[in-house]
Tab-separated table of N, CA and C in Angstrom:
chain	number	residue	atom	x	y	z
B	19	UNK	N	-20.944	2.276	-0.257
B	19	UNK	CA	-20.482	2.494	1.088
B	19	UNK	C	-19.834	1.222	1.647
B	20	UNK	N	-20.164	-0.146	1.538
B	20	UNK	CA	-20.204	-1.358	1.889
B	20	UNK	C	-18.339	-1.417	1.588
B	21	UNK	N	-18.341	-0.851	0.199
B	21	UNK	CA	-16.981	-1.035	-0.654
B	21	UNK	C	-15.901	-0.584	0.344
B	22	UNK	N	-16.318	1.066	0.585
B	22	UNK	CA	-15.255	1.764	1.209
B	22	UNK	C	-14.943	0.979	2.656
B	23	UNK	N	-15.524	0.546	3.279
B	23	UNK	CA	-15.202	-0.223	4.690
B	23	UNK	C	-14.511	-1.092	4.096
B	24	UNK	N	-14.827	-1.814	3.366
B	24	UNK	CA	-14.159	-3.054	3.063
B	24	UNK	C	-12.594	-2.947	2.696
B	25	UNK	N	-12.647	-1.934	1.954
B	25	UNK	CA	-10.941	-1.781	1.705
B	25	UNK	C	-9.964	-1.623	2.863
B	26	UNK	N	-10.539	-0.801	3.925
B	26	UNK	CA	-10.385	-0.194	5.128
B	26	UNK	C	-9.909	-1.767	5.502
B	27	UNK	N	-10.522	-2.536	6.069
B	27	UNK	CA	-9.865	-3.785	6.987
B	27	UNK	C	-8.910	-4.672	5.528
B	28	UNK	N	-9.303	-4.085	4.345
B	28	UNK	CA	-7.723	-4.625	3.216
B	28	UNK	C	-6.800	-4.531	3.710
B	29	UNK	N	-6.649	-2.807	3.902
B	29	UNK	CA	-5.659	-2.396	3.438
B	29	UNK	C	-4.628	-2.455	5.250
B	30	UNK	N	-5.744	-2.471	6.390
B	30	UNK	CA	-5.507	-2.696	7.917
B	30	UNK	C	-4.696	-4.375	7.635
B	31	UNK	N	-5.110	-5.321	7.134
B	31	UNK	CA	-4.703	-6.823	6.690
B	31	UNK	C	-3.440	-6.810	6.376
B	32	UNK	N	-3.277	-5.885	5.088
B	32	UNK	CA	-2.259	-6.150	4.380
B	32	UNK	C	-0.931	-4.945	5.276
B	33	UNK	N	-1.236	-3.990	6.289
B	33	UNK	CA	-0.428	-3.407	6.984
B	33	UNK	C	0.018	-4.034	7.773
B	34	UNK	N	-0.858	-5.279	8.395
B	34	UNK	CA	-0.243	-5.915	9.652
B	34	UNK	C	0.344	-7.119	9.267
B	35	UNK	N	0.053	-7.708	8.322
B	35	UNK	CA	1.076	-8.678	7.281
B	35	UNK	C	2.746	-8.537	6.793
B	36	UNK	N	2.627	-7.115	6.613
B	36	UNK	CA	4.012	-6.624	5.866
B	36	UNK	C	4.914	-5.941	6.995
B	37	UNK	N	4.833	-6.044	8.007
B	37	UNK	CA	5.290	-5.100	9.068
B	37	UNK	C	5.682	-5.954	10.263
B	38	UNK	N	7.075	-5.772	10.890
B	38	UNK	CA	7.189	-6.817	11.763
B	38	UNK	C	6.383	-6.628	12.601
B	39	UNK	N	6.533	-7.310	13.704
B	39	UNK	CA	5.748	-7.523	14.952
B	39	UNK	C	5.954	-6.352	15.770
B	40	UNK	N	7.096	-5.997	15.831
B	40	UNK	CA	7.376	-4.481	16.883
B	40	UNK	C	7.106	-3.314	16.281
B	41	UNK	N	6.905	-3.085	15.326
B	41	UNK	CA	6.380	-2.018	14.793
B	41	UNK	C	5.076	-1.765	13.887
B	42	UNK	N	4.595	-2.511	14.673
B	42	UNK	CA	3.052	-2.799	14.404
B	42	UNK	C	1.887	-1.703	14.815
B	43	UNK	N	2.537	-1.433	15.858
B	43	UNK	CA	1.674	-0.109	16.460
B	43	UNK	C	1.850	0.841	15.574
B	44	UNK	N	3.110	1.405	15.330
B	44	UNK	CA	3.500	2.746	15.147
B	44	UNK	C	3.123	2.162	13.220
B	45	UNK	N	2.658	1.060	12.533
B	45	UNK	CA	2.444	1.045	11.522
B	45	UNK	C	0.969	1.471	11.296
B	46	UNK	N	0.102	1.092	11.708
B	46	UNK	CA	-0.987	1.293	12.171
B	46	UNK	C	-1.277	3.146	12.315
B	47	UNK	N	-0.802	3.531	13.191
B	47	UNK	CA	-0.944	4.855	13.463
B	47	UNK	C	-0.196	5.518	12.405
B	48	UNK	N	0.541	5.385	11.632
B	48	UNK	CA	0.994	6.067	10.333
B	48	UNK	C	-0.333	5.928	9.223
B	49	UNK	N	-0.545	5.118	9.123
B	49	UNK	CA	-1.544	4.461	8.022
B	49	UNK	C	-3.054	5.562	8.397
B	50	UNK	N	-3.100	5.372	9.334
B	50	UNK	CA	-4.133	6.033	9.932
B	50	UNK	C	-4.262	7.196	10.217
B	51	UNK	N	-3.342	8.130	10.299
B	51	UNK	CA	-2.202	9.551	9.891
B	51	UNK	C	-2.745	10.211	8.722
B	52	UNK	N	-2.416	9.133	7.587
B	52	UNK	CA	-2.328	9.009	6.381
B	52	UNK	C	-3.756	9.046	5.390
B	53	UNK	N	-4.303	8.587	6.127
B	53	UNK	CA	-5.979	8.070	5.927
B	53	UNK	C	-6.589	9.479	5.958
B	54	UNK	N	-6.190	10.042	7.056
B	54	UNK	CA	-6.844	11.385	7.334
B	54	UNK	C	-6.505	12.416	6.823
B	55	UNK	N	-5.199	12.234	6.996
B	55	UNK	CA	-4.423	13.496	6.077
B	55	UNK	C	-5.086	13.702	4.283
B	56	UNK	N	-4.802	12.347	3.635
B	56	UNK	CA	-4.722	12.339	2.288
B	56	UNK	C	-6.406	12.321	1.960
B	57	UNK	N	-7.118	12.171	3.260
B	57	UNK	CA	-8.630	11.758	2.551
B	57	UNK	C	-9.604	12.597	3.146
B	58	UNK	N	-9.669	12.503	4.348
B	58	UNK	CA	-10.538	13.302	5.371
B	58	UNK	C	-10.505	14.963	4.956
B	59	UNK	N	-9.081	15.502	4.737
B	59	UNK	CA	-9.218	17.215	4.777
B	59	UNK	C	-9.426	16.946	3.331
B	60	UNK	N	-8.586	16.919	2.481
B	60	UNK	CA	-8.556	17.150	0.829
B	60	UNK	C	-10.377	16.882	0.563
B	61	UNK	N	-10.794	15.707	0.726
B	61	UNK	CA	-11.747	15.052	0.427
B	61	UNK	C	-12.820	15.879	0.263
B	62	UNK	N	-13.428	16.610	1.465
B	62	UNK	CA	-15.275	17.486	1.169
B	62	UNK	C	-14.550	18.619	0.374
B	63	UNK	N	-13.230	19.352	-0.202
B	63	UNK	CA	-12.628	20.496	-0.382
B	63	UNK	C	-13.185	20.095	-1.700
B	64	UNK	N	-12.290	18.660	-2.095
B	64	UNK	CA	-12.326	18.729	-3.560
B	64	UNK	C	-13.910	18.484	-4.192
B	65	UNK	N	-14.678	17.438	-3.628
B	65	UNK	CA	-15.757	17.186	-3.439
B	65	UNK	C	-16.928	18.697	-3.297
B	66	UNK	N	-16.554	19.608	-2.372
B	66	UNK	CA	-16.957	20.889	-2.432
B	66	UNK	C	-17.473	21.544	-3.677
B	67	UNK	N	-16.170	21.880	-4.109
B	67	UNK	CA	-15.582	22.255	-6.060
B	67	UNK	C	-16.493	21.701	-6.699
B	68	UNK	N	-16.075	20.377	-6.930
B	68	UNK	CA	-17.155	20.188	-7.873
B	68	UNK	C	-18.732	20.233	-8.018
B	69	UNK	N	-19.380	20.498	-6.374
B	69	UNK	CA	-20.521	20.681	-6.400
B	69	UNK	C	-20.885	22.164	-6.902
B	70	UNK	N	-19.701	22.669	-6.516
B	70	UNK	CA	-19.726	24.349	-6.924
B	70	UNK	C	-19.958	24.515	-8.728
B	71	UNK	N	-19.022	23.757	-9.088
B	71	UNK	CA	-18.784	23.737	-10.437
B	71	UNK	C	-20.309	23.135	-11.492
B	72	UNK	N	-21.201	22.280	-10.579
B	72	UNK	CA	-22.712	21.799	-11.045
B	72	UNK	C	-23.752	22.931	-10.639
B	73	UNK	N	-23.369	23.796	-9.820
B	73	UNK	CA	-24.612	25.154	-10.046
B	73	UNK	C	-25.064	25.581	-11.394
B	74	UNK	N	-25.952	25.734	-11.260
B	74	UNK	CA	-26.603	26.556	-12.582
B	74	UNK	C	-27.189	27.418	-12.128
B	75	UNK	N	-27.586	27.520	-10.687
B	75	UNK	CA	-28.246	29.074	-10.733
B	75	UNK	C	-27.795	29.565	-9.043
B	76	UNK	N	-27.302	30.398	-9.127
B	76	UNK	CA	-26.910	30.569	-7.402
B	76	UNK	C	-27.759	32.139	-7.125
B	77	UNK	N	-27.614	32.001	-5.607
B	77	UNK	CA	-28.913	32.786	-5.017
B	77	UNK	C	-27.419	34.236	-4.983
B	78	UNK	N	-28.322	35.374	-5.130
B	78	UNK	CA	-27.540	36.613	-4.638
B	78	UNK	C	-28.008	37.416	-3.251
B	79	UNK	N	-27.237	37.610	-2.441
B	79	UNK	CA	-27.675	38.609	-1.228
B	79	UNK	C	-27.991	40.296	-2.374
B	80	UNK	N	-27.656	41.521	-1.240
B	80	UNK	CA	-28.342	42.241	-1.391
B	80	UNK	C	-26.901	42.861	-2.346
B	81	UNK	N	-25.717	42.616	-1.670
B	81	UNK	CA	-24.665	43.529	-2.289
B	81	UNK	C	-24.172	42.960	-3.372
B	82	UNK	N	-24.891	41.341	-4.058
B	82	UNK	CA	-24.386	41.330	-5.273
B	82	UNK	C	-23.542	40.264	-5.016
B	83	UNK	N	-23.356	39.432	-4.075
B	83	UNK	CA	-22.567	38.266	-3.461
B	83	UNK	C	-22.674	36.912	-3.558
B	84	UNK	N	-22.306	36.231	-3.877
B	84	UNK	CA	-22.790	34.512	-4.335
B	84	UNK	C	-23.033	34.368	-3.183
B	85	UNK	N	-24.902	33.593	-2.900
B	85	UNK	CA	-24.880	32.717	-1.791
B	85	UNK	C	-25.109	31.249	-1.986
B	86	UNK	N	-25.748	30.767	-1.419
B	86	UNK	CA	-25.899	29.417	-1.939
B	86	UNK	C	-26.372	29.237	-3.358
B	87	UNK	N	-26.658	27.713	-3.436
B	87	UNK	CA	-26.539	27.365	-4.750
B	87	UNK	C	-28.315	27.124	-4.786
B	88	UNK	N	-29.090	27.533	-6.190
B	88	UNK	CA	-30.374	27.083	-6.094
B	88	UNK	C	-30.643	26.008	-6.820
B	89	UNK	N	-30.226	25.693	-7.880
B	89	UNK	CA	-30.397	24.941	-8.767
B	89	UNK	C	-29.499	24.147	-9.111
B	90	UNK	N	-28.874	23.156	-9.370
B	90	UNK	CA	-27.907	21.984	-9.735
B	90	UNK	C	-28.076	21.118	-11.214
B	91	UNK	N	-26.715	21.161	-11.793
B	91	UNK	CA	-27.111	20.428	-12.747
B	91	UNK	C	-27.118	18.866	-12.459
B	92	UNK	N	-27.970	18.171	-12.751
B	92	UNK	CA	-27.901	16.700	-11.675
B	92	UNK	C	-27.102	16.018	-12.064
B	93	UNK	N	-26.826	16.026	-13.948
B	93	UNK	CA	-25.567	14.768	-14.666
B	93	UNK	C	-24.268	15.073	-14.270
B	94	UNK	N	-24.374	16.697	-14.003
B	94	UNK	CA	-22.795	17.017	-13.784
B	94	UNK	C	-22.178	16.873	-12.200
B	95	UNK	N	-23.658	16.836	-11.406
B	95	UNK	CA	-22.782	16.706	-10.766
B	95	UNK	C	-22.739	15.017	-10.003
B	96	UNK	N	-23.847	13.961	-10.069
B	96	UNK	CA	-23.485	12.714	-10.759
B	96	UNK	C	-22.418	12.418	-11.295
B	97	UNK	N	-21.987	12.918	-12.356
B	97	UNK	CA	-20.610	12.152	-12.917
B	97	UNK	C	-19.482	12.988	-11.760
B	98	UNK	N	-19.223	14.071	-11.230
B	98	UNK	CA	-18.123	14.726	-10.610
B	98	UNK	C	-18.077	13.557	-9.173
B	99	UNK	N	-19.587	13.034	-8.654
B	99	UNK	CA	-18.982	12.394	-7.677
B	99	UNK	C	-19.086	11.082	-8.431
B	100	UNK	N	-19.037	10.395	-8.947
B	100	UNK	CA	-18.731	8.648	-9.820
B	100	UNK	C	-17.184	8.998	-10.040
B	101	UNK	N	-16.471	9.889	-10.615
B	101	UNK	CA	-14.966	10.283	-10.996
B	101	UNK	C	-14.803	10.410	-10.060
B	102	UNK	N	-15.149	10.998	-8.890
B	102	UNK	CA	-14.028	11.694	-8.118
B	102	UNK	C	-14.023	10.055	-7.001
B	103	UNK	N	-15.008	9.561	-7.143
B	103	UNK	CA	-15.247	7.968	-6.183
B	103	UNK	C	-14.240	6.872	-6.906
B	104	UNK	N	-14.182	7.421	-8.231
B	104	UNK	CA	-13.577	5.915	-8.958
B	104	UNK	C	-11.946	6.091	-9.106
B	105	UNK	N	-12.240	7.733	-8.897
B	105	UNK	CA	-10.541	7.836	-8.625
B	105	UNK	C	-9.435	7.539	-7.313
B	106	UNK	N	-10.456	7.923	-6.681
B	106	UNK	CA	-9.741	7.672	-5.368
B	106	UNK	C	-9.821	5.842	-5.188
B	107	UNK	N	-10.877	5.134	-5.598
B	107	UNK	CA	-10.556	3.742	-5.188
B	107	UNK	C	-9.080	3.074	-6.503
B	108	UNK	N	-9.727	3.264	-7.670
B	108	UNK	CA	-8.196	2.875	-8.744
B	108	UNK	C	-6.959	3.198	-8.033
B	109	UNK	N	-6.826	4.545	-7.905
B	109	UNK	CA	-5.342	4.935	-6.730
B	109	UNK	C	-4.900	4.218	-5.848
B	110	UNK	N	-6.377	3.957	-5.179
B	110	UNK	CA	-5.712	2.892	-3.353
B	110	UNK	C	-5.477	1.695	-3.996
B	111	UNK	N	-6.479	1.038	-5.345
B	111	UNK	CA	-5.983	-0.149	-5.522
B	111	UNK	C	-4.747	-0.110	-5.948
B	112	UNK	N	-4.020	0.442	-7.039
B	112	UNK	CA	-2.640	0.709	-7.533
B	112	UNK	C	-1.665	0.673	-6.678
B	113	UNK	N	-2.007	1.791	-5.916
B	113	UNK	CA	-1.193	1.602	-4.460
B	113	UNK	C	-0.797	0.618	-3.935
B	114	UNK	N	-2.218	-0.363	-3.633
B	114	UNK	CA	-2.194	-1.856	-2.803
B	114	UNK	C	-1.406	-2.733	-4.018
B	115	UNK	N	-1.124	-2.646	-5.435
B	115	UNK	CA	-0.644	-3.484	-5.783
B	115	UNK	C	0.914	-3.360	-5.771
B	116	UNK	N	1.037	-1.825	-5.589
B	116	UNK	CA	2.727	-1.892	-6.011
B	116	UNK	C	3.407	-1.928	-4.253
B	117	UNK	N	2.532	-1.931	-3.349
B	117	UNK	CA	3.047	-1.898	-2.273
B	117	UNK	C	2.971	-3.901	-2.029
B	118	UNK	N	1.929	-4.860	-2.326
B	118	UNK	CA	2.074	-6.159	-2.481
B	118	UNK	C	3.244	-6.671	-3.368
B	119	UNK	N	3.449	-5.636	-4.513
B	119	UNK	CA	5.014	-6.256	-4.999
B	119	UNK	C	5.988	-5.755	-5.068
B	120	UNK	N	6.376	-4.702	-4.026
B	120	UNK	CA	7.422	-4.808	-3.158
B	120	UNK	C	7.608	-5.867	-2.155
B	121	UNK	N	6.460	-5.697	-1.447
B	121	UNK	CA	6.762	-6.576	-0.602
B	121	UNK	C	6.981	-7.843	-0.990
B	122	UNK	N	6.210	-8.554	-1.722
B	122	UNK	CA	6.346	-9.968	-2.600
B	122	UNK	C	8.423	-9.711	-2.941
B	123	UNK	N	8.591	-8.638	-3.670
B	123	UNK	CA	9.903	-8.719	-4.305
B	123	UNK	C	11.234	-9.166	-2.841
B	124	UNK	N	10.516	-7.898	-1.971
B	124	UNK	CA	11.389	-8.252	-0.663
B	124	UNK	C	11.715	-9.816	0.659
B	125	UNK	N	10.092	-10.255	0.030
B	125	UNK	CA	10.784	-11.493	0.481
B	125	UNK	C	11.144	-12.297	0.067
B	126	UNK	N	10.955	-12.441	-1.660
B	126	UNK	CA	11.785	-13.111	-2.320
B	126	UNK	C	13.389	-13.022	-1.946
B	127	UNK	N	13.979	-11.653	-2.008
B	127	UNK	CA	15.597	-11.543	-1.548
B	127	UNK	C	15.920	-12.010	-0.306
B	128	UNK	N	14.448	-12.092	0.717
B	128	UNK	CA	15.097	-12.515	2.378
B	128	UNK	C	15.145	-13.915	2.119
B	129	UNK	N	14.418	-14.561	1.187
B	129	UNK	CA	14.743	-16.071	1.285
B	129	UNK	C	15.508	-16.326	0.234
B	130	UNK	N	16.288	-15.986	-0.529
B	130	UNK	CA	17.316	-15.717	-1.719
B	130	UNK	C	18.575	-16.099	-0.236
B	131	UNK	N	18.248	-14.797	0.287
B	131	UNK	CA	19.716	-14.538	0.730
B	131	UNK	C	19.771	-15.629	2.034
B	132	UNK	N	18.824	-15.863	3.049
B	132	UNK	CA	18.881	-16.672	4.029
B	132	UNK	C	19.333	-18.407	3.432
B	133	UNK	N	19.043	-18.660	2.358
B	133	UNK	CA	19.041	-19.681	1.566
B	133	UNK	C	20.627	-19.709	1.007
B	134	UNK	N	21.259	-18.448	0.748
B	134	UNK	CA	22.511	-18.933	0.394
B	134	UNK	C	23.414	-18.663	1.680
B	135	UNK	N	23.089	-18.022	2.650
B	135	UNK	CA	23.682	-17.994	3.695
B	135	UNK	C	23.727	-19.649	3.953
B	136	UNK	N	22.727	-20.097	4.308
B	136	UNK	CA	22.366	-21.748	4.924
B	136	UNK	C	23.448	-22.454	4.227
B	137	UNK	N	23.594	-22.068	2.770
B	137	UNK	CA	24.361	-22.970	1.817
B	137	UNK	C	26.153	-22.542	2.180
B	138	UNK	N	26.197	-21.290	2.836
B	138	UNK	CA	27.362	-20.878	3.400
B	138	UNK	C	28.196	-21.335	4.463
B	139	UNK	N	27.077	-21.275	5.478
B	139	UNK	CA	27.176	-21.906	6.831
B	139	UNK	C	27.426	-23.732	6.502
B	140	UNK	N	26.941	-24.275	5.532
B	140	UNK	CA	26.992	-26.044	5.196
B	140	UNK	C	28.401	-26.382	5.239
B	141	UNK	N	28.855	-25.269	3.695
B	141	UNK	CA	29.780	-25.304	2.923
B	141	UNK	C	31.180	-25.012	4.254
B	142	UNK	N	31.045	-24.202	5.027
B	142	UNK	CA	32.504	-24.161	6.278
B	142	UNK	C	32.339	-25.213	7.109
B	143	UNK	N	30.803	-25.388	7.674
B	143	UNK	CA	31.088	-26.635	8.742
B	143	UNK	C	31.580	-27.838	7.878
B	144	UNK	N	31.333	-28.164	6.228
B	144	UNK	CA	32.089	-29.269	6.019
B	144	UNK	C	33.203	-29.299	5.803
B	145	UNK	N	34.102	-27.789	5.424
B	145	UNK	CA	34.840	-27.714	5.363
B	145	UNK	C	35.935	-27.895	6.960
B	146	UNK	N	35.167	-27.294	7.907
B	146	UNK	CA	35.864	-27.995	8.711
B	146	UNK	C	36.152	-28.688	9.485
B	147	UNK	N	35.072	-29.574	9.483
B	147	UNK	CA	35.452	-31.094	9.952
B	147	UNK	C	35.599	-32.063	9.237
B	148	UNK	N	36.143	-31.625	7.906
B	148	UNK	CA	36.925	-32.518	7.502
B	148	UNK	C	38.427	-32.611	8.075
B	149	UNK	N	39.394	-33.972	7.587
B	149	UNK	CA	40.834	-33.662	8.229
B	149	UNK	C	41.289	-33.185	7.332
B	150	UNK	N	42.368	-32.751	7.641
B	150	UNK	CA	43.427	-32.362	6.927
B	150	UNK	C	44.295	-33.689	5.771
B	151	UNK	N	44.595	-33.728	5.188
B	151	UNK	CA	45.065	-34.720	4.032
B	151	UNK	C	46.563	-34.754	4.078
B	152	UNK	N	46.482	-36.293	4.864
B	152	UNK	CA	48.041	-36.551	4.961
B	152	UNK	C	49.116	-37.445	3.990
B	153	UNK	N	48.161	-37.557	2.737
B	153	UNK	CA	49.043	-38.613	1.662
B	153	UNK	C	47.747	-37.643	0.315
B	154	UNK	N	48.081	-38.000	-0.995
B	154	UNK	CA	47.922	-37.963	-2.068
B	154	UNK	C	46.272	-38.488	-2.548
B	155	UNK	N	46.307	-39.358	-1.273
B	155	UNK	CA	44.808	-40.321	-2.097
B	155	UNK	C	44.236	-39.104	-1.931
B	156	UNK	N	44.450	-38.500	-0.300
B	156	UNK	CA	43.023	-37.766	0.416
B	156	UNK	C	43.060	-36.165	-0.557
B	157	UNK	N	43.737	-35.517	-1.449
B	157	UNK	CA	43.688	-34.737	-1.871
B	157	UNK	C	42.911	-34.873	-2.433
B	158	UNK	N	42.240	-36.085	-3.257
B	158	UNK	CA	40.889	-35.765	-4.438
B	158	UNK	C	39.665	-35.426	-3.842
B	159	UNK	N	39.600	-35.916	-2.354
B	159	UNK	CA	38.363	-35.636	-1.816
B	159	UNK	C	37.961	-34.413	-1.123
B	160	UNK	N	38.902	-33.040	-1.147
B	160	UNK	CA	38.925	-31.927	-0.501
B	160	UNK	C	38.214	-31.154	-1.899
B	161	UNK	N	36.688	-30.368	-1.286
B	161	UNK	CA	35.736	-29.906	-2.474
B	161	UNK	C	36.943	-28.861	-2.524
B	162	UNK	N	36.776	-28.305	-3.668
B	162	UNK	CA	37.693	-26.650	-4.264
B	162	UNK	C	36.943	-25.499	-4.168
């Protein structure tokens, strides 16, 4: 249990890290959208199933109708929730890594590109305050 919180303020960390400042709110409330959508409904459904799937003996009403469950197999259904726990955390981690290297990749290009801009912006202001070249010497010193 300790685990699942913990990812929770990860993955809250790593949302408010990667996201500018103005759209911080509306990042937040997607994530959190998302949380519920992909985990909250799917989650007791699938979780459900497989408890269904560990019966070994279920109770009958009068007309012949599955009611509850009486008996459980305990390994099966032990391992259905360890899989169905270890799947969902591997996923979010996978997730958290390919969403850290995008982002890693993306700011590599913002400082790629801000970096040759800088080298852009150097390259005209020296270009133009230099003078203009009024004899032969000053031609060697104009970069190409």
């Amino acid at each position: 249990m300790f685990f699942t919180f913990l990812n929770n303020i990860i993955f809250l960390t790593v949302n408010l890290r990667c996201v500018k400042d103005s759209e911080r709110v509306m990042a937040i409330s997607l994530q959190s959208v998302a949380f519920r959508v992909f985990g909250s409904f799917p989650g007791p459904i699938i979780l459900g199933a497989f408890i269904d799937k560990a019966c070994i003996l279920w109770n009958e009403n009068e007309c012949g109708e599955k009611g509850a469950c009486n008996v459980y197999n305990n390994t099966d259904l032990m391992r259905a929730a360890v899989v169905m726990a270890m799947v969902a955390k591997v996923t979010g981690t996978a997730l958290y890594f390919v969403g850290w290297r995008l982002w890693a990749r993306r700011e590599s290009v913002l400082q790629n590109s801000a970096y040759s801009d800088e080298l852009k912006s150097d390259v005209v202001t020296n270009i133009a305050t230099e003078k203009s070249p009024t004899n032969s010497d000053n031609m060697a010193e104009i970069p190409l």
